[in-house]
Amino acid sequence: MSWFKRKTKGITTTTQEKKDTPKGLWYKSPTGKVVDAEELEKNFYVSPEDGYHVRIGSKEYFEILFDDNKFKELDTNLESKDPLKFVDTKKYPERLKTAQDKTNLKDAVRTAVGKSKGKDLVVACMDFAFIGGSMGSVVGEKIARAADYSLENKIPLMVISKSGGARMMEAALSLMQLAKTSVKLAQLADAQIPYISLCTDPTTGGTTASFAMLGDINISEPGALIGFAGPRIVRDTTGKELPEGFQTAEFLLEHGFLDFITVRNELKNKVNKYLDLITNQPLRV
Amino acid sequence: MEYLEFELPIKDLEDQLQKCRVIGEESEVDVTETCSQIEKKLKEAQKDIYKNLSPWQRVQLSRHPNRPYTLDYISAICGDSFLELHGDRNIKDDKAMIGGLGKIGDQSFMFIGQQKGYNTKTRQYRNFGMANPEGYRKALRLMKSAEKFGIPVVTLIDTPGAYPGLEAEERGQGEAIARNILEMTRLKVPIITIVIGEGASGGALGIGVGDKVLMLENSWYSVISPENCSSILWRSWEYKEQAAEALKLTATDAMKIKVVDGVIKEPLGGAHRDREKTFLAVSNAIVKSFEALKNLSPTDLISERMDKYANMGVFKG
C-alpha cells in the first residue's frame, strides 16, 4: 500500500511544452535571482533584477522584432539529408529525428519576412536548441534564400546567430555553407541593401567565420559569448588562463568587432533606427 | 626517409633489397635473382598498400614529415622568379602564411599559402602552419593587390586550422576569415586553389574560395580534423580512424560531393617519394586551370564562381 497514488499514467507533457525557454512558473538566473515566468516573458526574457539575457529562440525573436508577431515564414519545407551517411555514436538521421521531435523545429534556422515598426524586414534566426544551432546545408540554404528574398524585394536583412559552429555530420558540405552565405552577402552588399548581424549567446565557430562577422553593423546582447575557437579550445591550446570576460560581447566591442551592444527591449528600436539612418529615411518614432 | 606505421612492410623490403645489393657488390655471390625477387615483392607490397589506403592513412600521408610544403612548391615551380612579399600593413608579418609573386612561363601569379616548418625550430617559427588573423589579412592584401593589376591568384592550402589563440581571438580570427571568404567570392581575377596537405576548416577556406579548387591525392579537406571530431562526437581521442572515415575527407570523396573540382595524382607512396614529379604535376595543373579561366570576363568569372558556391549543399524540400 503506497502513501501516494498517481492519478494519470506516464508523462503527459507535450513536446510543445518542453521548450528551452522557461515555461515553468519561475526562472532562476545564473546570479540566483528568481523571476516569475510571465514577468520574464513580458520583460523580453531579460531577468529584471540583474539584467541577465535568457537564451531564447526564433519564436521569441520573431515576437520581439515583428509588429504584433505577424510574419510570413519562408522556405518552411527544407530539411536536412544525410549525404555522407554519417555515423558516430549515433546515425545522423536519428540525431535529426530526435532534434526535430524535441524542438518541434525542422532545422537550426527559421527565416521570415514581416513588418518591423511598419517597414519590411527579413529575419533569419538560428535556434540553438536544434543540434547546438549547428550550420549544415539547410541552414546555409535558408540563409541564402532569405538573402535572395531581400535582394529581390529590396528589403534589409537581419541574421540572428546562435550557434556552436558548423555541423560536423555534414563535414565539408557544412564548411562550404560559409562560402555560400558569403556569396549572398556579397551580392547584397553590391546591391546596397543593409545587412545587420546580431550575435547572440553563443556565436562561435563557422558562423563567426562567416555571416555573423560580416554585417554592415555587427551587434550583440549583453554578456553573449562570441568567438571563433571556443574558450575551452583556446585554453587547451595555449595553456594560458583566460582573462575575465574573454570572448564576451563586451570584449568584442572593446576590440573593435561590434558596433554596439543592445539590451533586448531596445533591440527593435535600435535596429530600425540604424536602418532609417543608413538609408537616409526619416526616423520612425 | 621516414616511414609511417602502415609503410613498415615496405621499409622491411627496401632494407632487404639494400642489403642484397650490398652483398652483391662486396662479394662474389650472384644476387641478381634474389634482388629481383625482393624487388618484385616490394612492388607488390607498394601496390597493395598504396592502392588501398584508408582515409586515416591518407591523413597520415598528408602530414608526412618529408612531404613538400608551400614554399617547396613555389621554389620548384617559379625558381628565381619568385619574390616573397610580407606583412598585413596593420600589425605584423605572419610566418604561417606566406605570399608573393612568381612566374610560370611568361605569366605572373600571386602565390599565397600556409607554410609549415621542417624541424622543431622552424615548425615553431611557422606556428605549425596555423595562421593568425594577420595572416589572413596579409593574404587578402595580396589578393587585392593582384586584383588591382589583373594578376591571377594561386592559393596552396596546408593547415591543421586557424590558430585558436588568445591574441588571435582578440584580433578577430573569425572576422578575418569571414572577410577573406566574402572578398574571394567577388575577386575580379582567377583564383586557383590547391589543397597540398591538410585542409582543416575555416582556416583552410579562409584562402580557399576558388574558380578551380583541386586536391592532391593524399591531402584531406573537411570541417574539422579527425582527432577533434573524435573528441567532440565520441568524447575520446581514440576514434580518429572512424572519424576520418565518417568525415569523407579524402580527395575522391570531396569530388563526389562536389566540394572540389579535381584531384591531382601523386607518385606512388605520396608526394614526398618523388618531389620533382609532384611539383611538375602541380605546375601543370595551375597552367591548365588558368588556360580555362583566362579568357573569361571578370563579370562571367565572378558569376560562375558565385553560382558554384551558391549550389553547394545537399537538402530535401
Coordinates of C-alpha atoms in Angstrom, one line a residue:
Chain A
M1 CA 0.0 0.0 0.0
S2 CA 1.7 3.2 -1.1
W3 CA 1.2 6.6 0.5
F4 CA 0.7 8.4 -2.7
K5 CA -1.3 7.4 -5.7
R6 CA -0.6 8.5 -9.3
K7 CA -3.8 9.5 -10.9
T8 CA -2.7 10.0 -14.5
K9 CA -0.4 7.4 -16.1
G10 CA 3.0 8.2 -17.6
I11 CA 4.5 11.5 -18.6
T12 CA 2.0 13.7 -20.3
T13 CA 4.0 16.8 -21.2
T14 CA 3.7 17.5 -24.9
T15 CA 6.8 18.5 -26.9
Q16 CA 5.4 22.0 -27.3
E17 CA 5.6 22.4 -23.6
K18 CA 9.1 21.1 -23.3
K19 CA 10.8 24.2 -24.8
D20 CA 14.2 25.5 -23.9
T21 CA 12.7 28.8 -22.9
P22 CA 11.4 28.8 -19.4
K23 CA 7.8 27.6 -19.3
G24 CA 7.7 26.9 -15.6
L25 CA 6.3 29.2 -13.0
W26 CA 9.7 30.5 -12.0
Y27 CA 13.0 31.1 -13.6
K28 CA 16.3 31.3 -11.8
S29 CA 19.1 33.4 -13.4
P30 CA 22.8 32.5 -13.0
T31 CA 23.2 35.1 -10.2
G32 CA 20.4 33.3 -8.3
K33 CA 17.7 35.8 -8.9
V34 CA 14.3 34.3 -9.2
V35 CA 11.8 35.7 -11.7
D36 CA 8.2 34.9 -12.3
A37 CA 7.9 33.3 -15.8
E38 CA 5.2 35.5 -17.0
E39 CA 7.1 38.6 -15.9
L40 CA 10.2 37.3 -17.7
E41 CA 8.2 37.0 -20.9
K42 CA 6.9 40.5 -20.6
N43 CA 10.4 41.8 -20.0
F44 CA 11.7 40.4 -23.3
Y45 CA 13.2 37.3 -21.5
V46 CA 15.6 39.5 -19.5
S47 CA 15.8 38.9 -15.8
P48 CA 14.5 42.3 -14.4
E49 CA 16.7 42.4 -11.3
D50 CA 20.1 41.5 -12.8
G51 CA 19.6 42.1 -16.5
Y52 CA 20.5 38.6 -17.4
H53 CA 19.5 37.8 -21.0
V54 CA 18.0 34.4 -21.1
R55 CA 18.7 32.3 -24.2
I56 CA 15.7 32.4 -26.5
G57 CA 14.9 31.0 -30.0
S58 CA 13.4 32.1 -33.2
K59 CA 9.9 32.1 -31.9
E60 CA 10.8 34.7 -29.2
Y61 CA 13.0 36.9 -31.5
F62 CA 10.2 37.0 -34.2
E63 CA 7.8 38.0 -31.4
I64 CA 10.2 40.8 -30.4
L65 CA 11.0 42.1 -33.8
F66 CA 7.8 41.8 -35.9
D67 CA 4.9 44.1 -35.3
D68 CA 2.1 42.2 -33.5
N69 CA 4.1 39.0 -34.0
K70 CA 2.8 38.9 -37.6
F71 CA 5.2 37.5 -40.2
K72 CA 5.4 35.2 -43.2
E73 CA 7.8 32.3 -42.7
L74 CA 10.0 31.4 -45.7
D75 CA 11.1 28.0 -47.0
T76 CA 9.4 26.0 -44.2
N77 CA 9.8 22.8 -46.2
L78 CA 13.6 22.5 -46.2
E79 CA 15.0 19.6 -44.2
S80 CA 18.4 18.0 -43.8
K81 CA 19.5 14.9 -45.7
D82 CA 22.4 12.6 -44.9
P83 CA 24.6 12.9 -47.9
L84 CA 27.7 11.4 -46.2
K85 CA 25.8 8.6 -44.4
F86 CA 27.4 9.9 -41.3
V87 CA 27.6 7.7 -38.2
D88 CA 29.4 8.4 -35.0
T89 CA 27.9 7.1 -31.8
K90 CA 24.5 7.7 -33.5
K91 CA 23.3 7.9 -37.0
Y92 CA 22.9 11.4 -38.3
P93 CA 19.2 10.8 -39.4
E94 CA 18.5 9.6 -35.9
R95 CA 20.0 12.8 -34.4
L96 CA 17.9 14.8 -36.8
K97 CA 14.8 13.0 -35.8
T98 CA 15.5 13.4 -32.1
A99 CA 16.2 17.1 -32.5
Q100 CA 13.0 17.6 -34.6
D101 CA 10.9 15.8 -32.0
K102 CA 12.4 17.6 -29.1
T103 CA 12.2 21.1 -30.6
N104 CA 9.3 20.9 -33.0
L105 CA 11.7 22.6 -35.5
K106 CA 12.7 21.4 -38.9
D107 CA 16.3 22.6 -38.6
A108 CA 18.6 25.1 -36.8
V109 CA 17.3 28.3 -38.6
R110 CA 14.0 29.9 -39.3
T111 CA 13.6 32.7 -41.8
A112 CA 10.7 35.1 -42.1
V113 CA 9.6 38.4 -43.6
G114 CA 7.3 40.9 -41.8
K115 CA 6.9 44.5 -40.7
S116 CA 9.1 45.8 -38.0
K117 CA 8.0 49.3 -36.9
G118 CA 5.9 49.4 -40.1
K119 CA 8.6 48.5 -42.6
D120 CA 9.5 45.2 -44.2
L121 CA 12.4 43.3 -42.6
V122 CA 13.7 39.8 -43.5
V123 CA 15.0 38.0 -40.4
A124 CA 16.9 34.7 -40.3
C125 CA 17.1 33.4 -36.7
M126 CA 19.0 30.4 -35.6
D127 CA 17.8 28.0 -32.9
F128 CA 20.4 26.7 -30.6
A129 CA 18.1 24.0 -29.3
F130 CA 18.4 22.2 -32.7
I131 CA 21.8 20.3 -32.5
G132 CA 23.5 23.3 -31.0
G133 CA 22.4 25.7 -33.7
S134 CA 24.9 23.9 -36.0
M135 CA 25.1 25.1 -39.6
G136 CA 24.6 22.4 -42.2
S137 CA 23.3 22.6 -45.8
V138 CA 19.8 23.6 -44.7
V139 CA 21.0 26.5 -42.6
G140 CA 23.2 27.7 -45.4
E141 CA 20.4 27.3 -48.0
K142 CA 17.8 29.0 -45.9
I143 CA 20.0 32.0 -45.1
A144 CA 21.0 32.2 -48.8
R145 CA 17.3 32.2 -49.8
A146 CA 16.5 34.8 -47.2
A147 CA 19.2 36.9 -48.7
D148 CA 17.7 36.3 -52.1
Y149 CA 14.4 37.4 -50.9
S150 CA 16.0 40.6 -49.5
L151 CA 17.7 41.1 -52.8
E152 CA 14.7 40.6 -55.0
N153 CA 12.4 42.8 -52.8
K154 CA 15.0 45.3 -51.7
I155 CA 14.3 44.6 -48.0
P156 CA 17.0 44.8 -45.3
L157 CA 18.3 41.5 -43.9
M158 CA 19.0 40.7 -40.3
V159 CA 20.6 37.4 -39.3
I160 CA 20.4 36.4 -35.6
S161 CA 23.3 34.0 -35.0
K162 CA 23.1 31.5 -32.2
S163 CA 25.4 28.6 -33.0
G164 CA 28.1 26.3 -31.9
G165 CA 29.5 26.2 -35.4
A166 CA 29.4 24.1 -38.4
R167 CA 27.5 20.8 -38.4
M168 CA 30.2 18.0 -38.3
M169 CA 27.8 15.4 -39.7
E170 CA 27.8 17.3 -43.0
A171 CA 31.6 17.8 -42.9
A172 CA 33.0 19.6 -45.9
L173 CA 29.5 20.4 -47.1
S174 CA 28.8 22.3 -43.9
L175 CA 32.1 24.1 -44.3
M176 CA 31.1 25.3 -47.8
Q177 CA 28.0 27.0 -46.3
L178 CA 30.4 29.6 -45.1
A179 CA 31.2 30.4 -48.7
K180 CA 27.6 30.0 -49.9
T181 CA 26.2 32.5 -47.4
S182 CA 29.1 34.9 -48.1
V183 CA 28.3 34.8 -51.8
K184 CA 24.8 36.1 -51.0
L185 CA 26.1 38.7 -48.6
A186 CA 28.5 40.0 -51.2
Q187 CA 25.5 40.3 -53.6
L188 CA 23.5 42.2 -51.0
A189 CA 26.5 44.5 -50.4
D190 CA 26.8 45.1 -54.2
A191 CA 23.1 46.0 -54.3
Q192 CA 23.5 48.3 -51.3
I193 CA 20.9 46.5 -49.2
P194 CA 21.7 46.8 -45.5
Y195 CA 22.6 43.7 -43.6
I196 CA 22.6 43.5 -39.8
S197 CA 24.2 40.7 -37.9
L198 CA 23.0 40.1 -34.4
C199 CA 25.4 37.8 -32.5
T200 CA 23.6 36.2 -29.6
D201 CA 24.8 33.8 -26.9
P202 CA 26.6 31.8 -28.2
T203 CA 28.1 32.7 -31.6
T204 CA 31.1 30.6 -32.3
G205 CA 33.0 28.6 -35.0
G206 CA 31.8 28.7 -38.5
T207 CA 29.1 31.3 -38.0
T208 CA 31.7 33.7 -36.6
A209 CA 33.9 32.9 -39.6
S210 CA 31.2 34.0 -42.0
F211 CA 27.9 35.9 -41.8
A212 CA 28.0 36.7 -38.0
M213 CA 31.0 39.0 -38.6
L214 CA 30.0 40.4 -42.0
G215 CA 27.2 42.8 -41.1
D216 CA 27.2 46.4 -42.2
I217 CA 26.8 46.5 -38.5
N218 CA 27.6 43.7 -36.1
I219 CA 25.7 44.0 -32.8
S220 CA 25.1 41.8 -29.8
E221 CA 23.4 41.4 -26.4
P222 CA 25.0 41.9 -23.0
G223 CA 27.2 39.1 -22.0
A224 CA 26.9 37.0 -25.1
L225 CA 29.7 34.6 -25.9
I226 CA 31.2 35.3 -29.3
G227 CA 34.4 33.7 -30.7
F228 CA 36.0 31.7 -33.4
A229 CA 37.6 29.0 -31.3
G230 CA 35.6 28.1 -28.2
P231 CA 37.1 29.1 -24.8
R232 CA 38.0 25.5 -23.9
I233 CA 40.0 25.0 -27.1
V234 CA 41.8 28.3 -26.6
R235 CA 42.7 27.3 -23.0
D236 CA 43.8 23.8 -24.0
T237 CA 45.9 25.0 -27.0
T238 CA 47.7 27.9 -25.3
G239 CA 47.8 26.6 -21.8
K240 CA 47.1 30.1 -20.6
E241 CA 44.4 31.2 -18.2
L242 CA 41.8 33.2 -20.0
P243 CA 41.2 36.8 -18.9
E244 CA 37.9 37.6 -17.2
G245 CA 35.2 38.4 -19.7
F246 CA 37.2 36.8 -22.6
Q247 CA 35.1 36.4 -25.7
T248 CA 32.1 38.2 -24.2
A249 CA 30.2 40.8 -26.3
E250 CA 31.8 43.5 -24.2
F251 CA 35.3 42.1 -25.0
L252 CA 34.5 42.1 -28.8
L253 CA 33.1 45.7 -28.6
E254 CA 36.4 46.7 -26.8
H255 CA 38.5 45.0 -29.5
G256 CA 36.6 46.7 -32.3
F257 CA 34.4 43.8 -33.7
L258 CA 31.0 45.1 -32.7
D259 CA 29.2 48.3 -33.4
F260 CA 27.2 48.3 -30.2
I261 CA 25.6 46.1 -27.6
T262 CA 21.9 46.5 -27.0
V263 CA 19.6 45.3 -24.3
R264 CA 16.8 43.2 -25.7
N265 CA 14.0 45.6 -25.0
E266 CA 15.7 48.2 -27.2
L267 CA 16.7 45.8 -29.9
K268 CA 13.7 46.6 -32.3
N269 CA 14.1 50.3 -31.9
K270 CA 17.8 50.4 -32.4
V271 CA 17.8 48.1 -35.4
N272 CA 15.2 50.2 -37.1
K273 CA 16.9 53.4 -36.1
Y274 CA 20.1 52.2 -37.8
L275 CA 18.1 51.3 -40.9
D276 CA 16.5 54.7 -41.1
L277 CA 19.8 56.4 -40.7
I278 CA 21.8 54.4 -43.2
T279 CA 19.1 54.5 -45.8
N280 CA 18.6 58.3 -45.2
Q281 CA 14.9 58.0 -44.3
P282 CA 13.0 59.9 -41.7
L283 CA 13.4 58.3 -38.2
R284 CA 10.4 56.3 -37.2
V285 CA 9.0 57.1 -33.8
Chain B
M1 CA 63.2 8.9 -45.4
E2 CA 60.7 8.4 -42.6
Y3 CA 58.1 5.7 -42.7
L4 CA 54.6 5.6 -41.3
E5 CA 53.5 2.6 -39.4
F6 CA 51.5 1.1 -42.2
E7 CA 54.5 1.5 -44.5
L8 CA 56.7 -0.7 -42.4
P9 CA 56.4 -3.8 -44.6
I10 CA 57.7 -1.6 -47.4
K11 CA 60.6 -0.4 -45.3
D12 CA 61.5 -4.0 -44.5
L13 CA 61.6 -5.0 -48.1
E14 CA 63.6 -1.9 -49.0
D15 CA 66.1 -2.7 -46.3
Q16 CA 66.3 -6.3 -47.6
L17 CA 66.9 -5.1 -51.1
Q18 CA 69.6 -2.7 -49.9
K19 CA 71.4 -5.4 -48.1
C20 CA 71.1 -7.8 -51.0
R21 CA 72.7 -5.2 -53.3
V22 CA 75.5 -4.6 -50.8
I23 CA 76.2 -8.3 -50.7
G24 CA 76.3 -8.4 -54.5
E25 CA 78.7 -5.5 -54.6
E26 CA 81.0 -6.7 -51.8
S27 CA 81.2 -10.4 -52.5
E28 CA 81.4 -12.8 -55.4
V29 CA 77.9 -14.2 -54.8
D30 CA 75.5 -13.7 -57.7
V31 CA 72.4 -12.0 -56.1
T32 CA 70.7 -10.8 -59.2
E33 CA 68.0 -13.4 -58.8
T34 CA 67.4 -12.7 -55.1
C35 CA 67.4 -9.0 -55.6
S36 CA 64.9 -9.1 -58.4
Q37 CA 62.7 -11.3 -56.3
I38 CA 62.7 -8.8 -53.5
E39 CA 62.1 -6.0 -56.0
K40 CA 59.1 -7.9 -57.3
K41 CA 57.8 -8.4 -53.7
L42 CA 58.5 -4.7 -53.0
K43 CA 56.5 -3.5 -56.0
E44 CA 53.6 -5.8 -55.0
A45 CA 53.7 -4.6 -51.4
Q46 CA 53.7 -0.9 -52.5
K47 CA 50.9 -1.5 -54.9
D48 CA 48.9 -3.4 -52.2
I49 CA 49.5 -0.8 -49.5
Y50 CA 49.2 2.4 -51.5
K51 CA 46.3 1.5 -53.7
N52 CA 44.1 0.6 -50.7
L53 CA 44.8 3.5 -48.4
S54 CA 42.2 4.1 -45.7
P55 CA 41.1 7.7 -45.1
W56 CA 43.1 7.8 -41.9
Q57 CA 46.3 6.6 -43.7
R58 CA 45.8 9.4 -46.2
V59 CA 45.6 11.9 -43.3
Q60 CA 48.9 10.5 -42.1
L61 CA 50.4 10.8 -45.5
S62 CA 49.2 14.4 -45.7
R63 CA 51.2 15.1 -42.6
H64 CA 54.3 13.1 -43.6
P65 CA 57.4 14.8 -42.2
N66 CA 59.0 14.6 -45.6
R67 CA 56.1 15.9 -47.5
P68 CA 56.8 19.1 -49.6
Y69 CA 55.4 22.4 -48.2
T70 CA 54.1 25.5 -49.9
L71 CA 57.5 27.2 -50.4
D72 CA 58.9 24.0 -51.8
Y73 CA 56.3 24.0 -54.5
I74 CA 56.7 27.7 -55.2
S75 CA 60.5 27.5 -55.4
A76 CA 60.3 24.5 -57.7
I77 CA 57.6 25.9 -59.9
C78 CA 58.9 29.6 -60.2
G79 CA 62.6 29.2 -59.5
D80 CA 64.3 32.5 -59.2
S81 CA 61.3 34.5 -60.4
F82 CA 59.7 34.2 -57.0
L83 CA 59.6 37.4 -54.9
E84 CA 58.2 37.0 -51.4
L85 CA 56.0 39.8 -50.1
H86 CA 55.4 40.3 -46.4
G87 CA 53.1 41.9 -43.9
D88 CA 49.4 42.8 -43.4
R89 CA 50.2 46.6 -43.1
N90 CA 48.5 46.6 -39.7
I91 CA 50.2 44.6 -37.0
K92 CA 52.8 42.2 -38.2
D93 CA 54.0 39.6 -40.7
D94 CA 52.5 36.2 -40.1
K95 CA 55.1 33.5 -40.7
A96 CA 52.4 30.8 -41.0
M97 CA 51.0 32.5 -44.1
I98 CA 53.4 33.3 -47.0
G99 CA 52.8 35.1 -50.2
G100 CA 54.5 36.6 -53.2
L101 CA 54.7 36.9 -56.9
G102 CA 56.3 34.4 -59.3
K103 CA 56.2 33.3 -62.9
I104 CA 55.2 30.2 -64.6
G105 CA 56.4 30.6 -68.2
D106 CA 55.6 34.2 -69.1
Q107 CA 52.6 34.5 -66.8
S108 CA 52.9 36.1 -63.3
F109 CA 50.8 34.6 -60.5
M110 CA 50.2 35.8 -56.9
F111 CA 51.0 32.8 -54.7
I112 CA 49.5 32.6 -51.2
G113 CA 49.6 29.7 -48.8
Q114 CA 50.1 28.4 -45.3
Q115 CA 53.7 27.4 -44.5
K116 CA 54.8 24.6 -42.2
G117 CA 58.3 24.0 -40.8
Y118 CA 60.5 21.0 -41.4
N119 CA 62.1 20.8 -37.9
T120 CA 61.3 21.7 -34.4
K121 CA 62.7 25.2 -34.7
T122 CA 61.1 26.1 -38.0
R123 CA 57.8 24.4 -37.0
Q124 CA 57.6 26.8 -34.1
Y125 CA 58.6 29.7 -36.3
R126 CA 55.8 28.8 -38.8
N127 CA 53.4 28.1 -35.9
F128 CA 52.8 24.7 -37.4
G129 CA 51.0 26.3 -40.4
M130 CA 48.3 27.8 -38.2
A131 CA 47.8 31.4 -39.2
N132 CA 46.6 34.2 -37.0
P133 CA 44.2 36.9 -38.2
E134 CA 47.1 39.0 -39.6
G135 CA 48.0 36.0 -41.8
Y136 CA 44.5 36.1 -43.4
R137 CA 44.7 39.9 -43.7
K138 CA 48.1 39.6 -45.3
A139 CA 46.6 37.1 -47.8
L140 CA 43.7 39.5 -48.5
R141 CA 46.0 42.4 -49.0
L142 CA 48.0 40.4 -51.6
M143 CA 44.8 39.2 -53.3
K144 CA 43.6 42.8 -53.6
S145 CA 46.9 43.8 -54.9
A146 CA 46.8 41.1 -57.5
E147 CA 43.3 42.1 -58.5
K148 CA 44.4 45.7 -59.0
F149 CA 46.9 44.6 -61.6
G150 CA 45.0 41.8 -63.1
I151 CA 47.3 39.0 -61.8
P152 CA 45.7 35.6 -61.2
V153 CA 45.9 34.2 -57.7
V154 CA 47.1 30.7 -56.7
T155 CA 46.5 29.6 -53.1
L156 CA 48.1 26.5 -51.6
I157 CA 46.3 25.1 -48.6
D158 CA 48.2 23.2 -45.9
T159 CA 46.9 23.9 -42.4
P160 CA 45.7 22.0 -39.4
G161 CA 43.4 25.0 -38.8
A162 CA 43.5 28.7 -38.0
Y163 CA 45.3 29.3 -34.7
P164 CA 43.0 29.1 -31.7
G165 CA 45.0 31.6 -29.6
L166 CA 44.1 34.3 -27.1
E167 CA 45.6 37.1 -29.3
A168 CA 44.0 35.6 -32.4
E169 CA 40.6 35.9 -30.8
E170 CA 41.4 39.5 -29.6
R171 CA 42.3 40.4 -33.1
G172 CA 39.3 38.8 -34.7
Q173 CA 40.2 35.4 -36.1
G174 CA 36.6 34.8 -37.2
E175 CA 36.2 38.2 -38.8
A176 CA 39.5 37.9 -40.7
I177 CA 38.5 34.6 -42.2
A178 CA 34.9 35.7 -42.9
R179 CA 36.2 38.8 -44.7
N180 CA 38.5 36.8 -46.8
I181 CA 35.8 34.3 -47.8
L182 CA 33.4 37.2 -48.8
E183 CA 36.1 39.1 -50.7
M184 CA 37.2 36.0 -52.5
T185 CA 33.7 35.3 -53.8
R186 CA 33.9 38.6 -55.8
L187 CA 37.6 39.0 -56.6
K188 CA 37.9 40.0 -60.2
V189 CA 40.8 37.8 -61.2
P190 CA 41.0 34.0 -61.5
I191 CA 41.6 32.1 -58.3
I192 CA 43.1 28.6 -58.4
T193 CA 43.2 26.8 -55.1
I194 CA 45.1 23.6 -54.4
V195 CA 45.0 21.6 -51.2
I196 CA 48.5 20.2 -50.9
G197 CA 48.4 18.7 -47.4
E198 CA 45.9 19.4 -44.6
G199 CA 42.8 21.4 -45.3
A200 CA 41.1 22.0 -42.0
S201 CA 38.0 24.0 -41.6
G202 CA 37.7 27.8 -41.8
G203 CA 41.5 28.1 -41.6
A204 CA 41.7 26.4 -45.0
L205 CA 38.6 28.1 -46.5
G206 CA 39.9 31.5 -45.5
I207 CA 42.2 31.2 -48.6
G208 CA 40.2 28.5 -50.3
V209 CA 37.4 30.1 -52.3
G210 CA 38.4 29.5 -55.9
D211 CA 37.3 29.2 -59.5
K212 CA 39.1 25.9 -59.7
V213 CA 39.7 24.0 -56.4
L214 CA 41.9 21.0 -56.7
M215 CA 43.3 18.5 -54.1
L216 CA 46.4 16.4 -54.2
E217 CA 45.6 12.7 -54.0
N218 CA 46.8 12.3 -50.4
S219 CA 45.6 15.6 -49.0
W220 CA 42.4 16.0 -46.9
Y221 CA 39.8 18.7 -46.6
S222 CA 37.0 18.9 -44.1
V223 CA 35.3 21.0 -41.5
I224 CA 37.3 19.6 -38.6
S225 CA 40.3 17.3 -38.1
P226 CA 39.6 13.6 -37.4
E227 CA 41.1 13.9 -33.9
N228 CA 39.0 16.9 -32.9
C229 CA 35.9 15.3 -34.4
S230 CA 36.6 12.1 -32.4
S231 CA 37.0 14.2 -29.2
I232 CA 33.7 16.0 -29.7
L233 CA 31.4 13.3 -31.1
W234 CA 32.9 10.2 -29.4
R235 CA 34.2 12.2 -26.4
S236 CA 37.6 10.4 -26.8
W237 CA 40.7 10.8 -28.9
E238 CA 40.6 7.1 -29.7
Y239 CA 38.2 7.2 -32.6
K240 CA 40.2 9.3 -35.1
E241 CA 40.2 6.5 -37.7
Q242 CA 36.4 6.2 -37.6
A243 CA 36.1 9.9 -37.6
A244 CA 38.3 10.1 -40.7
E245 CA 36.1 7.5 -42.3
A246 CA 32.9 9.3 -41.4
L247 CA 34.0 12.8 -42.4
K248 CA 34.6 11.7 -46.1
L249 CA 37.6 13.9 -46.2
T250 CA 39.6 12.4 -49.0
A251 CA 40.1 14.0 -52.4
T252 CA 37.9 11.4 -54.2
D253 CA 35.1 11.9 -51.6
A254 CA 35.4 15.7 -51.8
M255 CA 35.0 15.3 -55.6
K256 CA 31.9 13.2 -55.1
I257 CA 30.1 15.8 -53.0
K258 CA 31.3 18.5 -55.5
V259 CA 33.3 20.4 -52.9
V260 CA 36.4 20.3 -55.2
D261 CA 36.8 20.3 -59.0
G262 CA 39.6 17.9 -59.4
V263 CA 42.3 15.6 -58.0
I264 CA 46.0 15.8 -58.8
K265 CA 47.6 12.3 -58.8
E266 CA 50.6 11.8 -56.6
P267 CA 53.5 9.5 -57.2
L268 CA 53.1 6.0 -55.7
G269 CA 53.6 6.3 -51.9
G270 CA 52.9 10.0 -51.8
A271 CA 54.2 13.4 -52.9
H272 CA 57.5 13.1 -51.0
R273 CA 58.5 9.9 -52.8
D274 CA 59.1 11.8 -56.0
R275 CA 59.0 15.5 -55.3
E276 CA 60.0 16.6 -58.8
K277 CA 57.2 14.7 -60.3
T278 CA 54.7 16.2 -57.8
F279 CA 56.0 19.7 -58.5
L280 CA 55.5 19.2 -62.2
A281 CA 52.0 17.8 -61.7
V282 CA 51.0 20.9 -59.6
S283 CA 52.6 23.3 -62.1
N284 CA 50.8 21.7 -65.0
A285 CA 47.5 21.8 -63.1
I286 CA 47.9 25.5 -62.4
V287 CA 48.7 26.2 -66.1
K288 CA 45.8 24.1 -67.3
S289 CA 43.3 25.7 -64.9
F290 CA 44.5 29.2 -65.8
E291 CA 44.1 28.4 -69.5
A292 CA 40.5 27.5 -68.9
L293 CA 39.8 30.8 -66.9
K294 CA 41.9 33.5 -68.5
N295 CA 39.5 34.4 -71.3
L296 CA 36.5 34.8 -69.0
S297 CA 35.5 38.4 -68.4
P298 CA 35.6 39.4 -64.7
T299 CA 31.8 39.5 -64.7
D300 CA 31.5 36.0 -66.0
L301 CA 34.3 34.7 -63.8
I302 CA 32.6 36.1 -60.6
S303 CA 29.1 35.0 -61.6
E304 CA 30.4 31.4 -62.3
R305 CA 32.3 31.3 -59.1
M306 CA 29.3 32.6 -57.1
D307 CA 26.9 30.1 -58.8
K308 CA 29.3 27.3 -57.9
Y309 CA 29.3 28.1 -54.2
A310 CA 25.6 29.0 -54.1
N311 CA 24.8 25.5 -55.3
M312 CA 26.9 23.7 -52.7
G313 CA 25.0 21.6 -50.1
V314 CA 22.5 18.8 -50.0
F315 CA 19.0 19.0 -48.6
K316 CA 15.5 18.0 -49.2
G317 CA 12.4 20.1 -50.0

